[in-house]
C-alpha positions as semicolon CSV with decimal commas, in nm:
position;residue;x (nm);y (nm);z (nm)
1;X;0,000;0,000;0,000
2;X;0,138;0,338;-0,103
3;X;0,105;0,638;0,130
4;X;0,100;0,995;0,000
5;X;0,246;1,218;0,271
6;X;0,111;1,536;0,106
7;X;-0,244;1,419;0,178
8;X;-0,164;1,420;0,549
9;X;-0,076;1,792;0,548
10;X;-0,346;2,054;0,590
11;X;-0,248;2,306;0,322
12;X;-0,557;2,519;0,385
13;X;-0,392;2,689;0,683
14;X;-0,013;2,711;0,637
15;X;0,015;2,943;0,940
16;X;-0,013;2,646;1,177
17;X;0,337;2,533;1,078
18;X;0,638;2,688;1,246
19;X;0,909;2,850;1,039
20;X;1,258;2,702;1,024
21;X;1,391;2,958;1,271
22;X;1,098;2,904;1,508
23;X;1,162;2,529;1,506
24;X;1,540;2,527;1,549
25;X;1,643;2,851;1,720
26;X;1,567;2,993;2,063
27;X;1,510;3,367;2,056
28;X;1,657;3,603;2,313
29;X;1,625;3,981;2,330
30;X;1,831;4,283;2,434
31;X;1,621;4,595;2,490
32;X;1,725;4,960;2,463
33;X;2,081;4,892;2,346
34;X;2,319;5,177;2,443
35;X;2,032;5,334;2,639
36;X;1,840;5,421;2,322
37;X;1,467;5,356;2,355
38;X;1,337;5,079;2,126
39;X;1,689;5,004;2,000
40;X;1,615;4,634;2,049
41;X;1,800;4,339;1,899
42;X;1,721;3,971;1,884
43;X;1,976;3,692;1,903
44;X;1,861;3,353;1,780
45;X;2,060;3,063;1,927
46;X;2,090;2,719;1,769
47;X;2,200;2,420;1,976
48;X;2,523;2,399;1,772
49;X;2,640;2,745;1,904
50;X;2,549;2,925;1,581
51;X;2,376;3,254;1,656
52;X;2,179;3,474;1,417
53;X;2,169;3,850;1,475
54;X;1,837;4,019;1,393
55;X;1,644;4,331;1,479
56;X;1,369;4,270;1,735
57;X;1,011;4,339;1,621
58;X;0,996;4,633;1,865
59;X;1,299;4,810;1,712
60;X;1,235;5,172;1,611
61;X;1,362;5,089;1,261
62;X;1,026;4,931;1,173
63;X;0,833;5,250;1,249
64;X;1,023;5,459;0,992
65;X;0,921;5,372;0,636
66;X;1,186;5,579;0,452
67;X;1,437;5,429;0,208
68;X;1,759;5,307;0,366
69;X;2,092;5,145;0,290
70;X;2,310;4,911;0,493
71;X;2,675;4,998;0,544
72;X;2,893;4,707;0,658
73;X;3,208;4,919;0,677
74;X;3,223;5,009;1,046
75;X;3,508;5,255;1,004
76;X;3,775;5,026;1,143
77;X;3,667;4,702;0,980
78;X;3,483;4,605;0,664
79;X;3,253;4,325;0,780
80;X;3,205;4,206;0,422
81;X;3,577;4,118;0,402
82;X;3,539;3,859;0,681
83;X;3,707;3,530;0,584
84;X;3,656;3,207;0,778
85;X;3,811;2,872;0,695
86;X;3,755;2,514;0,789
87;X;3,531;2,326;1,026
88;X;3,635;2,538;1,324
89;X;3,560;2,863;1,135
90;X;3,912;2,996;1,195
91;X;4,001;3,350;1,095
92;X;3,665;3,513;1,157
93;X;3,655;3,866;1,294
94;X;3,648;3,885;1,675
95;X;3,331;4,036;1,817
96;X;3,244;4,190;2,153
97;X;2,895;4,288;2,271
98;X;2,937;4,648;2,151
99;X;3,103;4,558;1,818
100;X;2,915;4,723;1,533
101;X;2,811;4,481;1,260
102;X;2,654;4,738;1,029
103;X;2,500;5,081;1,009
104;X;2,152;5,155;0,877
105;X;2,153;5,486;0,691
106;X;1,835;5,659;0,581
107;X;1,807;5,906;0,293
108;X;1,747;6,193;0,538
109;X;2,108;6,148;0,667
110;X;2,004;5,985;0,994
111;X;2,158;5,652;1,089
112;X;2,206;5,400;1,368
113;X;2,453;5,121;1,442
114;X;2,358;4,758;1,493
115;X;2,585;4,594;1,753
116;X;2,631;4,218;1,774
117;X;2,523;4,193;2,140
118;X;2,760;3,912;2,241
119;X;3,120;3,799;2,244
120;X;3,209;3,563;1,962
121;X;3,335;3,535;1,607
122;X;3,173;3,665;1,291
123;X;3,109;3,372;1,061
124;X;2,939;3,565;0,783
125;X;2,721;3,857;0,688
126;X;2,390;3,767;0,524
127;X;2,473;3,798;0,152
128;X;2,102;3,810;0,066
129;X;2,070;4,121;0,281
130;X;2,362;4,282;0,100
131;X;2,190;4,223;-0,236
132;X;1,838;4,305;-0,113
133;X;1,839;4,532;0,197
134;X;1,457;4,533;0,207
135;X;1,473;4,184;0,359
136;X;1,570;4,352;0,686
137;X;1,221;4,500;0,701
138;X;1,026;4,226;0,522
139;X;1,162;3,916;0,699
140;X;1,373;4,026;0,998
141;X;1,375;3,690;1,177
142;X;1,431;3,468;0,875
143;X;1,577;3,576;0,540
144;X;1,653;3,923;0,678
145;X;1,890;3,818;0,956
146;X;2,198;4,039;0,968
147;X;2,485;3,808;1,058
148;X;2,585;3,461;1,167
149;X;2,807;3,445;1,474
150;X;2,974;3,166;1,667
151;X;3,097;3,154;2,026
152;X;3,210;2,900;2,282
153;X;2,953;2,690;2,466
154;X;3,029;2,875;2,790
155;X;2,978;3,218;2,635
156;X;2,668;3,107;2,446
157;X;2,506;2,965;2,760
158;X;2,600;3,268;2,972
159;X;2,469;3,510;2,708
160;X;2,141;3,321;2,668
161;X;2,086;3,323;3,046
162;X;2,142;3,700;3,068
163;X;1,895;3,792;2,794
164;X;1,518;3,809;2,788
165;X;1,330;3,500;2,673
166;X;1,048;3,533;2,423
167;X;0,787;3,516;2,700
168;X;0,963;3,786;2,907
169;X;1,004;4,003;2,599
170;X;0,636;3,980;2,509
171;X;0,534;4,078;2,862
172;X;0,748;4,394;2,845
173;X;0,691;4,497;2,482
174;X;0,360;4,514;2,304
175;X;0,446;4,456;1,939
């Protein structure tokens, strides 16, 4: 007897299925980075120590609808020139919680920096975001993630424990 798996899936309501990031990453939040109201970032942790950097849904960026560009040259370092090699991802740029990953620049000459929020190593910048910056606004917690970072197990666990969980975040922020 042949079984068709597609018949077992309810395609009428695709919203009942979790996204890839919702299934495999735990979300943690840092609010009011550098003391700036609604300057909120989200770090998404995978069990293998890989961390995705994203803007939190409550970030002030989402309230301003103007055109913008992303600048990955932080003045001292060009994040796009990051080169990692091998299984251990050797050679990646060292990151500290205040390290700037990129700058969002609007056409009205205002801008803000996006810090990484944790100690680790930059694995890569999201190339899709470089080609299509609108992904930052359209899909901030999936295709619009900013960077992939890696840290030790100790640092990853300590960072996760210091940050707000999704439940705590939702209690504080009404998005």
